[in-house]
Amino acid sequence: MISLKLPTRHDRGHGGWWLLSALAAVLVLAPAAAIAVIAAEGSGDLWPHLARHVLPRALRDTLLLLGGVGALTIVIGVGCAWLVTAYDFPGRRVLAWALLLPLAMPTYIVAFAYLDLLHPIGPIQSAIRALLGFERPRDLAFPDIRSLGGCILLLGLVLFPYVYLPTRAMFSMQAAGLVEASRLLGAGPARLFFRIALPLAWPAIAAGATLALLEALNDIGASEFLGVRTLTRTIYDTWINRSSLSGAAQIALLMVAIVLALILLERWARRHRHYAASSRQARRLMPERLGRATGWLAFALAAVPVLLGFVLPAGYLLAAALRRVGQVGMPPSILMQAGNTVLVAAIATTVATLIAVGVIYAVRLARGPAMAALARCASIGYAIPGTVLAIGLLTPLAEFDNAVDQAVRRYLGLSTGLLLSGSGAALVYAYVARFLAVATGGIEAGFRRIPRSLDDAARTLGVAPLPAIWRVHLPLIKPAIGAAVLLVFVDCMKELPATLLLRPLNFETLATQLYAEAARGTYENGAIAALLIVIVGLPPVMLLARLGLRPAGDRPAASDRG
């Protein structure tokens, strides 16, 4: 249990930093509080209809989706992490970083690509029928990708790196000593994996699987394209098609309960599982060389997720985009949509980075549980799905707009109208609230590498905190800030649910344009926008690979967001 204390005299000297941290926490918590207020207003006769006819299926599909995606990401992520860590085979070094590539592929883009690839008259089914001698699609029926099973498969192929990253790091460092000792004692491969490596890596697996499930819960594009009615999609339909904000808020509360359950489940799974390695044990695990046949089999097994999760959909997007450009040229609106995307993402990234630097520096200055609690509150937005965040932002923004309008009317006789609601500022707010945790995670890792003796030396020389961060800390954490900027920018570019619900009228981004093209079934027209999003998503993947697969500093652990 965390015990809070009032700010001391030393803390009160940092009033501005306290105020910044408090504002950041309020900005992130306000949407969650607003959802409860909106839901309490009631939705009249709509809720009984939702409870009887809509929610049972939505809740069932959501839980089945989460269960399936969780199982698939754990199997693929843990299996690949163990293969490339414990064994040496042809192509192992390439696959070690290539298994990160699906991270660059948003879930809705993979669904978008596979809908055309696996269409009855698409290239894959046509090639298989030609190979087997069948002429018509009805002569050889394939399972429909537009199903719950198809959605689980595609989300699992994209989200498994969330499990692969922390699990591989745990296998590589934490389990090295025990695994090598077990090998010397004659333990076989199965016993090594199930009795030694898997229990040691369970905390990392639980944290990674929770991140993957939160991403699956946030998804709206893939479930929409594949015909799966999840809670996220139900919120969107209730608000947009039924014009019931309170009904959407009530469903959003149900999603918040699921998010809390996931975080509590992760903490339960990691209970009493704390391991420490001595300096001798902290060396990397030496992989065991496989024979020729088993080595190529291991390569094939580890290559399948890369092929299906990145190479195949990326190749389709490239071919479709080139074909579209060759036929009719670049769509005239693509530059405007790309400009809108970059502009909003850049503003949100700048704001989130500045706030993150201030909040983390405030924790370093105050050194107390109260400031740490404020920073923790400012980081919970990543756990809130984009649709829930968008619903919760409406009331605070409308209250702010009304207050400003009434004040200006009273004193100046003018009307300001809606300043934030339905504007780009609302999008920036949503992006900052949701991805502030990504920025604070990376920047906090950078601050931890700076010894506190530098702070004490600066204070002894009479340098105030603000000049000290400018002259001492920022030059030392530039790499961490650069990585945080890259990750937040890409996350903002890919974000679809909040953008769909909060964007201004006639304001399209690459993600919303792709969503619209997929809804119309014009896949080739959306390929260029999808390819641009994937290309922008590649740099942070390369950055992760260059940093030696260290996810903890770049992405917040699930428990850190709760």
XYZ file of C-alpha atoms in Angstrom:
562
model
C 0.000 0.000 0.000
C 1.427 3.391 -0.988
C 1.610 5.954 1.805
C 1.416 9.550 0.611
C 2.903 12.492 2.467
C 2.387 16.215 2.131
C 5.018 18.174 0.203
C 7.965 19.170 2.375
C 9.661 22.585 2.429
C 12.098 21.243 -0.155
C 9.183 20.044 -2.322
C 7.348 23.369 -2.034
C 10.363 24.987 -3.724
C 9.330 23.055 -6.831
C 5.773 24.382 -7.018
C 5.841 24.735 -10.806
C 6.883 21.116 -11.262
C 4.133 19.959 -8.885
C 1.603 21.992 -10.874
C 2.790 20.497 -14.176
C 2.524 16.942 -12.863
C -0.923 17.596 -11.372
C -2.191 19.094 -14.649
C -0.872 16.128 -16.621
C -2.631 13.706 -14.259
C -5.899 15.681 -14.460
C -5.749 15.835 -18.264
C -5.414 12.045 -18.468
C -7.937 11.216 -15.719
C -10.604 13.699 -16.895
C -11.908 11.502 -19.766
C -12.249 8.475 -17.467
C -14.153 10.536 -14.889
C -16.357 12.035 -17.604
C -17.342 8.583 -18.841
C -18.711 7.712 -15.411
C -20.699 10.974 -15.294
C -22.138 10.488 -18.800
C -23.038 6.864 -18.111
C -24.806 7.856 -14.883
C -27.202 10.047 -16.876
C -28.823 6.898 -18.275
C -29.727 6.055 -21.852
C -33.519 5.790 -21.495
C -35.040 2.853 -23.337
C -31.874 2.104 -25.270
C -29.992 0.262 -22.521
C -32.549 -2.587 -22.175
C -32.349 -3.073 -25.947
C -28.543 -3.071 -25.853
C -28.447 -5.427 -22.881
C -30.857 -7.877 -24.490
C -29.825 -7.873 -28.148
C -26.413 -6.255 -28.599
C -24.165 -6.662 -25.579
C -24.323 -10.483 -25.181
C -22.855 -11.041 -28.623
C -20.404 -8.142 -28.314
C -19.178 -9.345 -24.928
C -18.925 -12.959 -26.116
C -16.995 -12.020 -29.267
C -14.691 -9.697 -27.312
C -13.841 -12.316 -24.691
C -13.338 -15.029 -27.317
C -11.166 -12.642 -29.331
C -9.042 -11.780 -26.293
C -8.710 -15.416 -25.299
C -7.706 -16.506 -28.789
C -5.300 -13.624 -29.384
C -3.729 -14.144 -25.962
C -3.128 -17.839 -26.589
C -1.797 -17.277 -30.119
C 0.554 -14.433 -29.189
C 1.976 -16.459 -26.301
C 2.532 -19.557 -28.438
C 4.161 -17.666 -31.314
C 6.041 -15.104 -29.207
C 7.433 -17.543 -26.642
C 8.210 -20.222 -29.235
C 10.118 -17.847 -31.517
C 11.933 -16.226 -28.581
C 13.137 -19.624 -27.376
C 14.206 -20.762 -30.858
C 16.366 -17.712 -31.660
C 17.802 -17.521 -28.123
C 18.566 -21.119 -27.217
C 19.549 -22.521 -30.620
C 21.887 -21.588 -33.457
C 20.653 -22.281 -36.991
C 20.917 -20.715 -40.468
C 19.358 -17.221 -40.563
C 19.013 -16.934 -36.774
C 20.578 -13.458 -36.560
C 18.316 -12.099 -39.315
C 15.187 -13.628 -37.797
C 16.065 -12.249 -34.339
C 15.264 -8.708 -35.551
C 12.923 -9.643 -38.442
C 10.464 -11.071 -35.897
C 9.917 -7.451 -34.820
C 8.711 -6.358 -38.280
C 4.983 -7.101 -37.675
C 5.094 -4.286 -35.095
C 5.252 -1.877 -38.040
C 1.971 -3.259 -39.405
C -1.214 -1.886 -37.782
C -3.847 -4.554 -37.264
C -6.395 -2.890 -39.545
C -3.853 -2.790 -42.397
C -3.166 -6.527 -42.116
C -6.907 -7.197 -42.211
C -7.227 -4.813 -45.152
C -4.502 -6.666 -47.088
C -5.689 -10.199 -46.325
C -9.263 -9.427 -47.307
C -8.049 -8.976 -50.869
C -5.328 -11.625 -50.734
C -7.725 -14.329 -49.485
C -10.743 -13.271 -51.541
C -12.283 -16.196 -53.502
C -10.973 -14.643 -56.715
C -7.840 -13.238 -55.063
C -4.275 -14.307 -55.898
C -3.812 -16.985 -53.191
C -7.019 -18.946 -53.729
C -6.725 -18.578 -57.506
C -3.171 -19.944 -57.435
C -4.156 -22.899 -55.242
C -7.129 -23.757 -57.471
C -4.941 -23.534 -60.587
C -2.382 -25.802 -58.952
C -5.025 -28.389 -58.064
C -6.836 -28.172 -61.407
C -10.047 -26.464 -60.258
C -11.529 -23.709 -62.403
C -14.332 -22.075 -60.397
C -14.242 -20.738 -56.791
C -17.211 -22.930 -55.797
C -15.299 -26.064 -56.856
C -12.929 -25.652 -53.903
C -14.210 -23.730 -50.877
C -11.767 -22.196 -48.391
C -12.554 -21.005 -44.832
C -13.834 -17.433 -44.815
C -11.345 -14.931 -43.372
C -14.349 -12.756 -42.389
C -14.897 -14.577 -39.134
C -13.903 -14.570 -35.477
C -11.266 -17.216 -36.162
C -9.820 -15.146 -39.012
C -9.700 -12.063 -36.779
C -7.902 -14.012 -34.013
C -5.379 -15.368 -36.509
C -4.560 -11.999 -38.080
C -4.349 -10.099 -34.770
C -2.133 -12.844 -33.344
C 0.223 -12.617 -36.347
C 0.627 -8.872 -35.792
C 0.672 -8.634 -31.990
C 2.975 -11.567 -31.056
C 6.106 -9.293 -30.972
C 4.712 -7.751 -27.757
C 5.348 -11.164 -26.157
C 8.468 -11.988 -28.184
C 10.363 -8.832 -27.128
C 10.335 -9.112 -23.330
C 10.437 -12.920 -23.369
C 13.552 -13.029 -25.528
C 15.268 -10.528 -23.240
C 14.347 -12.693 -20.244
C 15.565 -15.898 -21.934
C 18.764 -14.220 -23.047
C 19.856 -12.790 -19.692
C 17.820 -14.002 -16.717
C 17.664 -17.693 -17.548
C 21.181 -18.068 -18.958
C 22.905 -19.408 -15.836
C 20.219 -21.914 -14.882
C 19.729 -23.143 -18.452
C 23.419 -23.767 -18.969
C 23.701 -25.514 -15.597
C 20.731 -27.730 -16.520
C 22.348 -28.606 -19.839
C 25.496 -29.668 -18.045
C 23.394 -31.873 -15.752
C 21.868 -33.611 -18.772
C 18.417 -32.028 -19.007
C 16.758 -32.597 -22.391
C 15.328 -29.812 -24.625
C 11.712 -30.271 -23.465
C 12.665 -30.379 -19.773
C 14.884 -27.303 -20.195
C 12.076 -25.329 -21.772
C 9.086 -26.349 -19.640
C 10.796 -26.785 -16.245
C 13.460 -24.048 -16.333
C 13.075 -21.373 -19.011
C 9.282 -21.036 -19.136
C 8.705 -20.483 -15.377
C 11.566 -17.956 -15.250
C 10.166 -16.011 -18.195
C 6.562 -16.007 -16.985
C 6.589 -12.382 -15.669
C 7.798 -11.133 -19.059
C 5.247 -13.309 -20.877
C 2.397 -11.985 -18.720
C 3.429 -8.357 -19.268
C 3.796 -8.828 -23.027
C 0.523 -10.725 -23.390
C -1.331 -7.985 -21.491
C 0.042 -5.359 -23.866
C -1.075 -7.459 -26.840
C -4.568 -7.880 -25.352
C -4.898 -4.145 -24.728
C -3.994 -3.536 -28.370
C -6.560 -6.138 -29.460
C -9.191 -4.498 -27.261
C -8.400 -1.108 -28.833
C -8.756 -2.433 -32.382
C -11.724 -1.275 -34.398
C -10.573 -1.517 -38.030
C -9.724 -5.222 -38.214
C -12.869 -6.282 -36.349
C -14.982 -4.039 -38.589
C -13.425 -5.380 -41.799
C -13.688 -9.014 -40.639
C -17.257 -8.797 -39.370
C -16.544 -9.320 -35.661
C -18.787 -7.266 -33.382
C -16.541 -6.377 -30.458
C -17.310 -3.914 -27.663
C -15.155 -1.284 -29.376
C -17.192 -1.554 -32.539
C -20.418 -1.518 -30.521
C -19.406 1.745 -28.842
C -18.769 3.294 -32.245
C -22.125 2.089 -33.614
C -24.045 3.200 -30.518
C -22.640 6.706 -30.666
C -22.566 7.264 -34.442
C -25.535 5.224 -35.689
C -27.846 5.364 -32.645
C -26.777 8.903 -31.593
C -26.615 7.813 -27.954
C -23.594 9.199 -26.140
C -24.772 7.930 -22.756
C -25.346 4.417 -24.156
C -21.830 4.449 -25.625
C -20.449 5.618 -22.270
C -22.189 2.767 -20.464
C -20.584 0.257 -22.824
C -17.268 2.077 -22.404
C -17.487 1.482 -18.648
C -17.743 -2.226 -19.401
C -14.554 -1.977 -21.458
C -12.791 -0.151 -18.620
C -13.769 -3.027 -16.333
C -12.178 -5.476 -18.795
C -9.002 -3.358 -18.919
C -8.785 -3.349 -15.114
C -9.373 -7.110 -15.080
C -6.523 -7.616 -17.562
C -4.122 -5.537 -15.477
C -5.124 -7.321 -12.262
C -4.751 -10.665 -14.033
C -1.259 -9.699 -15.158
C -0.260 -8.745 -11.609
C -1.757 -11.974 -10.278
C 0.199 -13.971 -12.869
C 3.434 -12.258 -11.770
C 2.850 -12.596 -8.033
C 5.777 -13.982 -6.039
C 7.773 -14.346 -9.261
C 10.773 -12.088 -8.736
C 14.135 -13.379 -9.830
C 17.545 -11.838 -9.509
C 20.708 -12.849 -11.303
C 24.185 -12.516 -9.882
C 26.816 -10.718 -11.926
C 28.150 -14.105 -13.056
C 24.687 -15.285 -14.144
C 23.911 -12.059 -16.022
C 25.804 -13.120 -19.138
C 23.984 -13.960 -22.344
C 22.784 -17.511 -23.018
C 25.038 -19.328 -25.472
C 22.852 -20.886 -28.218
C 23.235 -24.580 -28.966
C 24.137 -25.428 -32.562
C 21.502 -27.513 -34.366
C 22.111 -30.087 -37.079
C 21.439 -29.309 -40.729
C 17.899 -30.730 -40.934
C 16.735 -29.516 -37.533
C 18.389 -26.160 -38.172
C 16.448 -25.543 -41.379
C 13.274 -26.753 -39.656
C 13.849 -24.197 -36.888
C 14.407 -21.504 -39.524
C 11.146 -22.408 -41.266
C 9.169 -22.343 -37.999
C 10.518 -18.927 -36.970
C 10.148 -17.498 -40.487
C 6.421 -18.289 -40.821
C 5.227 -15.465 -38.475
C 7.472 -12.963 -40.320
C 6.201 -14.134 -43.688
C 2.511 -14.025 -42.733
C 2.651 -11.038 -40.379
C 4.751 -8.697 -42.501
C 6.251 -9.902 -45.790
C 3.014 -11.076 -47.438
C 0.787 -8.072 -46.518
C 3.615 -5.570 -47.163
C 4.312 -7.156 -50.541
C 0.617 -6.950 -51.400
C 0.452 -3.278 -50.424
C 3.525 -2.466 -52.510
C 2.198 -4.292 -55.573
C -1.293 -2.773 -55.216
C 0.106 0.723 -54.700
C 2.381 0.462 -57.752
C -0.512 -0.859 -59.838
C -2.761 1.983 -58.653
C -0.133 4.627 -59.432
C 0.601 3.062 -62.820
C -3.085 3.112 -63.794
C -4.320 6.489 -62.590
C -1.350 8.132 -60.872
C -1.163 9.292 -57.296
C -4.546 10.156 -55.757
C -4.754 13.956 -55.596
C -5.965 13.871 -51.989
C -3.171 11.647 -50.658
C -0.797 14.565 -50.074
C -3.419 16.451 -48.062
C -4.222 13.343 -45.988
C -0.519 12.722 -45.391
C -0.071 16.376 -44.432
C -2.990 16.214 -41.983
C -1.575 13.025 -40.476
C 1.934 14.402 -40.063
C 0.723 17.761 -38.737
C -1.514 16.365 -35.976
C 0.964 13.625 -35.068
C 3.862 16.107 -34.909
C 1.972 18.525 -32.645
C 0.819 15.719 -30.340
C 4.333 14.246 -30.223
C 5.843 17.596 -29.304
C 3.305 18.221 -26.540
C 3.573 14.680 -25.157
C 7.381 14.804 -25.141
C 7.517 18.165 -23.347
C 5.019 17.002 -20.723
C 6.860 13.688 -20.287
C 10.202 15.433 -19.740
C 8.604 17.765 -17.185
C 6.782 14.996 -15.308
C 9.804 12.693 -15.100
C 12.082 15.554 -14.068
C 9.558 16.540 -11.390
C 9.697 13.004 -9.973
C 13.504 13.258 -9.926
C 13.363 16.571 -8.072
C 10.662 15.724 -5.522
C 11.785 12.122 -4.846
C 8.571 11.270 -3.004
C 5.617 8.874 -3.410
C 3.142 11.720 -3.980
C 4.934 12.963 -7.081
C 5.449 9.380 -8.238
C 1.706 8.769 -7.844
C 0.921 11.828 -10.014
C 3.330 10.557 -12.689
C 1.676 7.136 -12.522
C -1.768 8.696 -13.006
C -0.450 10.620 -16.017
C 0.635 7.310 -17.572
C -2.587 5.317 -17.425
C -3.961 6.707 -20.694
C -2.233 3.972 -22.700
C -4.453 1.402 -21.008
C -7.633 3.242 -22.081
C -8.886 2.174 -25.535
C -9.121 4.961 -28.096
C -12.901 4.737 -28.394
C -13.318 5.044 -24.617
C -10.954 7.996 -24.511
C -12.842 9.736 -27.312
C -16.199 9.276 -25.560
C -14.766 10.636 -22.318
C -13.260 13.705 -23.955
C -16.526 15.049 -25.305
C -17.956 16.373 -22.047
C -14.778 18.078 -20.697
C -14.154 19.745 -24.049
C -17.771 20.876 -24.369
C -17.747 22.259 -20.815
C -14.557 24.175 -21.571
C -15.957 25.578 -24.829
C -19.206 26.662 -23.133
C -17.358 28.323 -20.249
C -15.126 30.309 -22.605
C -18.078 31.255 -24.832
C -20.168 32.489 -21.876
C -17.271 34.502 -20.462
C -16.525 36.166 -23.807
C -20.239 36.857 -24.382
C -20.527 38.488 -20.950
C -17.511 40.763 -21.182
C -17.043 41.331 -24.929
C -20.459 40.544 -26.403
C -18.962 38.043 -28.866
C -19.428 34.326 -29.402
C -16.389 32.087 -29.671
C -18.364 28.991 -30.689
C -16.694 25.614 -30.313
C -12.975 26.063 -29.820
C -11.870 22.514 -29.005
C -14.844 20.209 -29.698
C -14.687 18.807 -33.225
C -11.325 20.428 -33.888
C -7.771 19.282 -34.392
C -7.085 20.282 -30.781
C -9.382 17.466 -29.601
C -7.353 14.978 -31.638
C -4.103 16.300 -30.173
C -5.583 16.005 -26.669
C -6.611 12.400 -27.301
C -3.221 11.445 -28.746
C -1.321 13.086 -25.869
C -3.509 11.464 -23.207
C -3.208 8.023 -24.818
C 0.499 8.008 -25.722
C 1.992 10.052 -22.878
C 2.948 6.760 -21.222
C 5.039 5.781 -24.261
C 7.019 9.027 -23.982
C 7.474 8.847 -20.205
C 8.672 5.234 -20.396
C 11.538 6.001 -22.769
C 12.509 9.317 -21.164
C 12.459 7.852 -17.666
C 14.924 5.182 -18.840
C 17.205 7.984 -20.074
C 17.024 9.897 -16.778
C 17.901 6.736 -14.824
C 21.278 6.603 -16.550
C 22.256 10.042 -15.174
C 23.809 9.849 -11.686
C 22.092 12.014 -9.089
C 25.495 13.391 -8.134
C 25.232 15.626 -11.219
C 22.004 17.125 -9.818
C 23.674 17.721 -6.467
C 26.701 19.313 -8.140
C 24.479 21.657 -10.155
C 22.530 22.606 -7.029
C 25.782 23.243 -5.127
C 26.920 25.584 -7.905
C 23.670 27.533 -7.585
C 22.035 26.327 -10.806
C 18.221 26.328 -10.552
C 16.255 23.233 -11.676
C 15.074 24.758 -14.967
C 18.535 25.844 -16.210
C 19.940 22.563 -14.888
C 17.667 20.418 -17.043
C 18.510 22.521 -20.081
C 22.294 22.570 -19.539
C 22.893 19.207 -17.812
C 20.137 16.634 -18.354
C 18.769 17.244 -21.848
C 22.158 16.878 -23.598
C 22.631 13.533 -21.820
C 19.188 12.081 -22.615
C 18.950 13.158 -26.260
C 18.980 9.521 -27.505
C 16.143 8.586 -25.128
C 14.135 11.636 -26.193
C 14.737 10.814 -29.854
C 13.495 7.254 -29.372
C 10.424 8.484 -27.462
C 9.622 11.022 -30.175
C 9.825 8.341 -32.848
C 7.597 5.876 -30.987
C 4.935 8.455 -30.076
C 4.872 9.902 -33.600
C 4.314 6.501 -35.196
C 1.646 5.542 -32.644
C -0.180 8.821 -33.393
C -0.025 8.163 -37.129
C -1.507 4.667 -36.709
C -4.225 5.534 -34.194
C -7.619 4.853 -35.779
C -10.466 4.661 -33.180
C -9.905 8.071 -31.558
C -9.272 9.667 -34.961
C -12.512 8.283 -36.386
C -14.570 9.661 -33.506
C -12.896 13.024 -32.870
C -11.620 14.290 -36.220
C -13.124 17.522 -37.582
C -15.569 17.404 -40.473
C -13.915 16.813 -43.864
C -10.612 16.143 -42.129
C -9.071 12.887 -43.313
C -5.839 11.235 -42.223
C -4.123 8.270 -43.840
C -5.738 5.908 -41.319
C -9.285 7.232 -41.787
C -8.876 7.279 -45.572
C -7.792 3.639 -45.499
C -10.780 2.806 -43.288
C -13.134 4.517 -45.744
C -11.648 2.746 -48.786
C -11.877 -0.648 -47.073
C -15.490 0.038 -46.083
C -16.246 0.739 -49.757
C -14.340 -2.370 -50.883
C -11.932 -0.328 -53.046
C -8.778 -1.951 -51.732
C -6.316 -0.741 -54.350
C -7.280 2.872 -53.686
C -6.371 2.477 -50.020
C -3.105 0.631 -50.647
C -1.037 3.809 -51.015
C -2.215 5.204 -47.664
C -1.621 1.832 -45.998
C 1.865 1.543 -47.486
C 2.793 5.028 -46.247
C 1.715 4.121 -42.697
C 3.777 0.916 -42.815
C 6.860 2.750 -44.138
C 6.623 5.285 -41.309
C 6.257 2.431 -38.820
C 9.545 0.772 -39.838
C 12.057 3.196 -38.205
C 11.018 2.448 -34.594
C 11.246 -1.286 -35.348
C 14.804 -0.791 -36.601
C 15.494 1.308 -33.533
C 14.321 -1.493 -31.242
C 16.538 -3.958 -33.068
C 19.506 -1.602 -32.791
C 18.953 -1.111 -29.088
C 19.371 -4.840 -28.590
C 15.712 -5.719 -28.107
C 15.148 -3.731 -24.933
C 11.396 -3.170 -24.689
C 11.169 -2.088 -21.093
C 12.444 1.384 -21.702
C 10.436 1.989 -24.817
C 7.034 0.657 -23.934
C 5.408 0.881 -20.565
C 4.867 -2.433 -18.851
C 1.235 -3.260 -18.283
C 1.633 -3.019 -14.549
C 3.226 0.403 -14.880
C 0.131 1.703 -16.581
C -2.272 0.521 -13.982
